[in-house]
PDB file of C-alpha atoms in Angstrom:
ATOM      1  CA  UNK A 918     101.904  49.808  55.155  1.00 52.00           C
ATOM      2  CA  UNK A 919     103.485  53.327  54.033  1.00 57.00           C
ATOM      3  CA  UNK A 920     100.235  53.779  51.662  1.00 72.00           C
ATOM      4  CA  UNK A 921      98.228  53.895  54.354  1.00 71.00           C
ATOM      5  CA  UNK A 922      99.927  56.442  56.763  1.00 70.00           C
ATOM      6  CA  UNK A 923     100.153  58.722  53.538  1.00 74.00           C
ATOM      7  CA  UNK A 924      96.649  58.223  53.615  1.00 73.00           C
ATOM      8  CA  UNK A 925      95.780  58.820  57.220  1.00 69.00           C
ATOM      9  CA  UNK A 926      98.399  61.737  56.507  1.00 68.00           C
ATOM     10  CA  UNK A 927      96.079  63.532  53.459  1.00 72.00           C
ATOM     11  CA  UNK A 928      92.792  62.697  55.478  1.00 70.00           C
ATOM     12  CA  UNK A 929      94.302  64.083  59.077  1.00 65.00           C
ATOM     13  CA  UNK A 930      95.522  67.374  56.743  1.00 69.00           C
ATOM     14  CA  UNK A 931      91.974  67.479  54.965  1.00 67.00           C
ATOM     15  CA  UNK A 932      90.483  67.478  58.138  1.00 64.00           C
ATOM     16  CA  UNK A 933      92.755  70.288  59.209  1.00 64.00           C
ATOM     17  CA  UNK A 934      91.574  72.537  56.454  1.00 65.00           C
ATOM     18  CA  UNK A 935      87.971  71.840  56.480  1.00 64.00           C
ATOM     19  CA  UNK A 936      88.008  72.571  60.132  1.00 57.00           C
ATOM     20  CA  UNK A 937      86.593  75.960  61.180  1.00 56.00           C
ATOM     21  CA  UNK A 938      86.977  77.171  64.808  1.00 50.00           C
ATOM     22  CA  UNK A 939      83.164  77.724  66.771  1.00 48.00           C
ATOM     23  CA  UNK A 940      82.085  81.263  66.280  1.00 50.00           C
ATOM     24  CA  UNK A 941      82.816  82.905  69.809  1.00 49.00           C
ATOM     25  CA  UNK A 942      80.198  85.046  71.122  1.00 56.00           C
ATOM     26  CA  UNK A 943      81.478  88.355  72.352  1.00 63.00           C
ATOM     27  CA  UNK A 944      79.313  90.515  74.350  1.00 60.00           C
ATOM     28  CA  UNK A 945      80.090  94.342  74.064  1.00 72.00           C
ATOM     29  CA  UNK A 946      76.342  94.304  74.792  1.00 77.00           C
ATOM     30  CA  UNK A 947      76.125  96.557  78.307  1.00 77.00           C
ATOM     31  CA  UNK A 948      72.340  94.829  78.839  1.00 85.00           C
ATOM     32  CA  UNK A 949      73.527  91.012  78.188  1.00 90.00           C
ATOM     33  CA  UNK A 950      76.368  92.075  80.865  1.00 92.00           C
ATOM     34  CA  UNK A 951      73.542  94.272  83.365  1.00 92.00           C
ATOM     35  CA  UNK A 952      71.581  90.583  83.275  1.00 93.00           C
ATOM     36  CA  UNK A 953      74.072  89.013  84.833  1.00 93.00           C
ATOM     37  CA  UNK A 954      74.012  91.302  87.861  1.00 94.00           C
ATOM     38  CA  UNK A 955      74.954  89.332  91.484  1.00 95.00           C
ATOM     39  CA  UNK A 956      75.477  86.193  89.136  1.00 94.00           C
ATOM     40  CA  UNK A 957      78.880  86.576  87.942  1.00 95.00           C
ATOM     41  CA  UNK A 958      81.630  83.655  89.135  1.00 95.00           C
ATOM     42  CA  UNK A 959      84.274  85.501  90.985  1.00 96.00           C
ATOM     43  CA  UNK A 960      87.384  85.574  88.780  1.00 97.00           C
ATOM     44  CA  UNK A 961      89.700  83.311  91.277  1.00 96.00           C
ATOM     45  CA  UNK A 962      88.676  80.983  93.853  1.00 92.00           C
ATOM     46  CA  UNK A 963      89.859  82.102  96.946  1.00 92.00           C
ATOM     47  CA  UNK A 964      88.837  83.915  99.917  1.00 96.00           C
ATOM     48  CA  UNK A 965      88.016  87.683  99.890  1.00 96.00           C
ATOM     49  CA  UNK A 966      91.119  89.732 101.628  1.00 93.00           C
ATOM     50  CA  UNK A 967      89.682  93.071 101.065  1.00 93.00           C
ATOM     51  CA  UNK A 968      86.443  94.186 100.122  1.00 94.00           C
ATOM     52  CA  UNK A 969      84.977  97.569  98.513  1.00 95.00           C
ATOM     53  CA  UNK A 970      85.212 100.489  99.955  1.00 94.00           C
ATOM     54  CA  UNK A 971      86.918 102.602 102.987  1.00 92.00           C
ATOM     55  CA  UNK A 972      89.523 100.949 105.031  1.00 88.00           C
ATOM     56  CA  UNK A 973      92.171 101.874 107.485  1.00 85.00           C
ATOM     57  CA  UNK A 974      95.003  99.984 106.359  1.00 79.00           C
ATOM     58  CA  UNK A 975      98.311  98.649 108.608  1.00 80.00           C
ATOM     59  CA  UNK A 976      99.541 102.498 109.281  1.00 87.00           C
ATOM     60  CA  UNK A 977      96.650 103.328 109.925  1.00 89.00           C
ATOM     61  CA  UNK A 978      95.878 105.590 107.065  1.00 89.00           C
ATOM     62  CA  UNK A 979      92.338 105.984 105.199  1.00 91.00           C
ATOM     63  CA  UNK A 980      92.407 104.310 101.884  1.00 88.00           C
ATOM     64  CA  UNK A 981      89.723 103.182  99.361  1.00 90.00           C
ATOM     65  CA  UNK A 982      89.341  99.712  97.675  1.00 92.00           C
ATOM     66  CA  UNK A 983      87.669 100.385  94.610  1.00 95.00           C
ATOM     67  CA  UNK A 984      87.309  96.556  94.086  1.00 96.00           C
ATOM     68  CA  UNK A 985      87.792  93.312  96.076  1.00 96.00           C
ATOM     69  CA  UNK A 986      91.460  91.565  96.534  1.00 95.00           C
ATOM     70  CA  UNK A 987      90.853  87.578  96.044  1.00 96.00           C
ATOM     71  CA  UNK A 988      93.830  85.892  98.159  1.00 95.00           C
ATOM     72  CA  UNK A 989      95.109  82.727  95.877  1.00 94.00           C
ATOM     73  CA  UNK A 990      98.643  81.042  95.827  1.00 94.00           C
ATOM     74  CA  UNK A 991     101.181  82.856  93.737  1.00 93.00           C
ATOM     75  CA  UNK A 992     100.513  81.658  90.348  1.00 95.00           C
ATOM     76  CA  UNK A 993      97.094  80.594  90.665  1.00 96.00           C
ATOM     77  CA  UNK A 994      95.097  81.119  87.154  1.00 97.00           C
ATOM     78  CA  UNK A 995      92.594  83.897  87.050  1.00 97.00           C
ATOM     79  CA  UNK A 996      89.614  83.998  84.457  1.00 97.00           C
ATOM     80  CA  UNK A 997      87.283  86.697  82.406  1.00 97.00           C
ATOM     81  CA  UNK A 998      84.193  86.695  84.343  1.00 96.00           C
ATOM     82  CA  UNK A 999      82.629  87.340  81.481  1.00 95.00           C
ATOM     83  CA  UNK A1000      83.267  87.350  77.422  1.00 94.00           C
ATOM     84  CA  UNK A1001      84.553  90.340  76.434  1.00 94.00           C
ATOM     85  CA  UNK A1002      87.360  92.179  74.414  1.00 95.00           C
ATOM     86  CA  UNK A1003      90.762  92.835  76.304  1.00 96.00           C
ATOM     87  CA  UNK A1004      91.463  96.628  76.058  1.00 96.00           C
ATOM     88  CA  UNK A1005      94.380  96.891  78.244  1.00 96.00           C
ATOM     89  CA  UNK A1006      97.576  95.166  79.456  1.00 97.00           C
ATOM     90  CA  UNK A1007     100.125  96.866  81.235  1.00 96.00           C
ATOM     91  CA  UNK A1008     102.036  97.587  84.446  1.00 96.00           C
ATOM     92  CA  UNK A1009     100.149 100.172  86.486  1.00 93.00           C
ATOM     93  CA  UNK A1010     102.113 101.291  89.443  1.00 89.00           C
ATOM     94  CA  UNK A1011      99.216 100.936  92.561  1.00 89.00           C
ATOM     95  CA  UNK A1012      97.484  97.719  90.670  1.00 93.00           C
ATOM     96  CA  UNK A1013     100.730  96.103  89.201  1.00 94.00           C
ATOM     97  CA  UNK A1014     100.141  94.040  86.020  1.00 96.00           C
ATOM     98  CA  UNK A1015      96.349  95.161  85.343  1.00 97.00           C
ATOM     99  CA  UNK A1016      94.457  93.415  82.598  1.00 97.00           C
ATOM    100  CA  UNK A1017      91.482  95.346  81.510  1.00 97.00           C
ATOM    101  CA  UNK A1018      88.284  93.537  79.753  1.00 97.00           C
ATOM    102  CA  UNK A1019      85.708  95.356  77.969  1.00 95.00           C
ATOM    103  CA  UNK A1020      81.748  94.471  78.365  1.00 94.00           C
ATOM    104  CA  UNK A1021      80.418  97.006  76.352  1.00 91.00           C
ATOM    105  CA  UNK A1022      79.907 100.492  78.279  1.00 93.00           C
ATOM    106  CA  UNK A1023      80.944  98.127  81.275  1.00 95.00           C
ATOM    107  CA  UNK A1024      84.777  96.820  81.523  1.00 96.00           C
ATOM    108  CA  UNK A1025      86.091  93.980  84.676  1.00 97.00           C
ATOM    109  CA  UNK A1026      89.970  94.899  85.859  1.00 97.00           C
ATOM    110  CA  UNK A1027      92.197  92.617  87.041  1.00 98.00           C
ATOM    111  CA  UNK A1028      95.139  93.568  88.903  1.00 96.00           C
ATOM    112  CA  UNK A1029      98.544  92.419  90.779  1.00 96.00           C
ATOM    113  CA  UNK A1030      99.208  89.374  88.246  1.00 96.00           C
ATOM    114  CA  UNK A1031     102.876  88.058  88.389  1.00 96.00           C
ATOM    115  CA  UNK A1032     101.852  87.280  84.797  1.00 97.00           C
ATOM    116  CA  UNK A1033      99.167  88.119  81.954  1.00 97.00           C
ATOM    117  CA  UNK A1034      98.560  85.258  79.743  1.00 97.00           C
ATOM    118  CA  UNK A1035      96.323  87.627  77.121  1.00 97.00           C
ATOM    119  CA  UNK A1036      96.856  90.493  74.571  1.00 96.00           C
ATOM    120  CA  UNK A1037      95.238  94.005  73.792  1.00 96.00           C
ATOM    121  CA  UNK A1038      92.518  93.120  71.121  1.00 94.00           C
ATOM    122  CA  UNK A1039      91.762  89.351  72.222  1.00 95.00           C
ATOM    123  CA  UNK A1040      88.580  88.207  72.423  1.00 94.00           C
ATOM    124  CA  UNK A1041      88.030  86.162  75.404  1.00 95.00           C
ATOM    125  CA  UNK A1042      85.127  83.697  77.112  1.00 94.00           C
ATOM    126  CA  UNK A1043      84.068  83.764  79.953  1.00 93.00           C
ATOM    127  CA  UNK A1044      86.037  81.401  82.400  1.00 95.00           C
ATOM    128  CA  UNK A1045      88.983  81.690  80.108  1.00 95.00           C
ATOM    129  CA  UNK A1046      92.503  82.523  81.608  1.00 97.00           C
ATOM    130  CA  UNK A1047      93.371  86.303  81.635  1.00 98.00           C
ATOM    131  CA  UNK A1048      96.875  85.369  83.903  1.00 97.00           C
ATOM    132  CA  UNK A1049      98.075  84.658  87.139  1.00 97.00           C
ATOM    133  CA  UNK A1050      97.879  85.598  90.715  1.00 96.00           C
ATOM    134  CA  UNK A1051     100.518  87.735  92.071  1.00 95.00           C
ATOM    135  CA  UNK A1052     102.319  90.518  94.269  1.00 93.00           C
ATOM    136  CA  UNK A1053     103.195  92.973  91.342  1.00 90.00           C
ATOM    137  CA  UNK A1054     101.959  96.831  92.230  1.00 88.00           C
ATOM    138  CA  UNK A1055     101.035  97.730  95.763  1.00 82.00           C
ATOM    139  CA  UNK A1056     100.045  94.456  96.768  1.00 72.00           C
ATOM    140  CA  UNK A1057     100.579  93.120 100.511  1.00 67.00           C
ATOM    141  CA  UNK A1058     103.832  91.033  99.646  1.00 68.00           C
ATOM    142  CA  UNK A1059     102.766  88.497 102.442  1.00 76.00           C
ATOM    143  CA  UNK A1060     100.199  86.916  99.761  1.00 85.00           C
ATOM    144  CA  UNK A1061      99.410  87.030  95.832  1.00 92.00           C
ATOM    145  CA  UNK A1062      95.747  88.749  95.315  1.00 93.00           C
ATOM    146  CA  UNK A1063      93.882  89.240  92.060  1.00 96.00           C
ATOM    147  CA  UNK A1064      92.462  92.320  92.754  1.00 96.00           C
ATOM    148  CA  UNK A1065      88.838  92.892  90.550  1.00 98.00           C
ATOM    149  CA  UNK A1066      86.810  95.933  89.597  1.00 97.00           C
ATOM    150  CA  UNK A1067      83.887  96.037  88.127  1.00 97.00           C
ATOM    151  CA  UNK A1068      83.185  99.462  86.354  1.00 96.00           C
ATOM    152  CA  UNK A1069      80.433 101.443  84.259  1.00 95.00           C
ATOM    153  CA  UNK A1070      81.602 103.608  81.848  1.00 93.00           C
ATOM    154  CA  UNK A1071      84.829 103.835  83.775  1.00 93.00           C
ATOM    155  CA  UNK A1072      83.250 104.523  87.354  1.00 94.00           C
ATOM    156  CA  UNK A1073      84.183 101.465  89.571  1.00 95.00           C
ATOM    157  CA  UNK A1074      80.796  99.461  90.815  1.00 96.00           C
ATOM    158  CA  UNK A1075      80.814  97.788  94.060  1.00 96.00           C
ATOM    159  CA  UNK A1076      81.821  94.388  92.602  1.00 96.00           C
ATOM    160  CA  UNK A1077      79.925  92.350  95.428  1.00 95.00           C
ATOM    161  CA  UNK A1078      76.552  93.510  93.764  1.00 95.00           C
ATOM    162  CA  UNK A1079      78.013  91.504  90.577  1.00 96.00           C
ATOM    163  CA  UNK A1080      79.401  88.542  92.121  1.00 95.00           C
ATOM    164  CA  UNK A1081      77.372  85.267  93.135  1.00 90.00           C
ATOM    165  CA  UNK A1082      78.636  84.002  96.642  1.00 87.00           C
ATOM    166  CA  UNK A1083      81.687  84.793  98.080  1.00 92.00           C
ATOM    167  CA  UNK A1084      83.761  83.399 100.790  1.00 93.00           C
ATOM    168  CA  UNK A1085      85.509  85.918 102.884  1.00 94.00           C
ATOM    169  CA  UNK A1086      89.074  85.501 104.951  1.00 93.00           C
ATOM    170  CA  UNK A1087      88.320  85.102 109.073  1.00 92.00           C
ATOM    171  CA  UNK A1088      90.643  88.837 108.823  1.00 90.00           C
ATOM    172  CA  UNK A1089      89.166  90.187 106.015  1.00 91.00           C
ATOM    173  CA  UNK A1090      88.466  93.912 105.735  1.00 90.00           C
ATOM    174  CA  UNK A1091      85.313  95.243 104.168  1.00 90.00           C
ATOM    175  CA  UNK A1092      83.905  91.370 103.989  1.00 86.00           C
ATOM    176  CA  UNK A1093      79.967  91.960 105.326  1.00 68.00           C
ATOM    177  CA  UNK A1094      81.411  90.207 108.616  1.00 46.00           C
TER     178      UNK A1094
END
């Protein structure tokens, strides 16, 4: 039976050597991204805690939200909403642990992560895990978040217009109540 196990081993090695991973279709074509307007999935399942626009914070200060804050339990994985290439993985003071994925002239930004699981230059598929929800940066420590932005040539767009159906937390600000 030693001969049989050696045969299986050599067959497995031959199969591994012959294996070519599937080609990943990474879209850096802005038209492909634009065609998804109103249909992109949210980066994490969870209600929107803060929408896009001008709001008053707990101290009564006027602030602007450039994206959406999704509530998610600490450590919940968040994913790329569209194929692209990771262009930034960095700690940004206001955003905390942040990852940016390029899609041609569009990009998506994900922030307040407790961990990031991708590297700059990495090509990612839609639905691929980028990191985990957290409270880094200027996030409210009472609950973990994933901050999500859509940008066109660096200019923030209203992500609500890009995503499909969203659920708002009952106490959410700027979430279409």
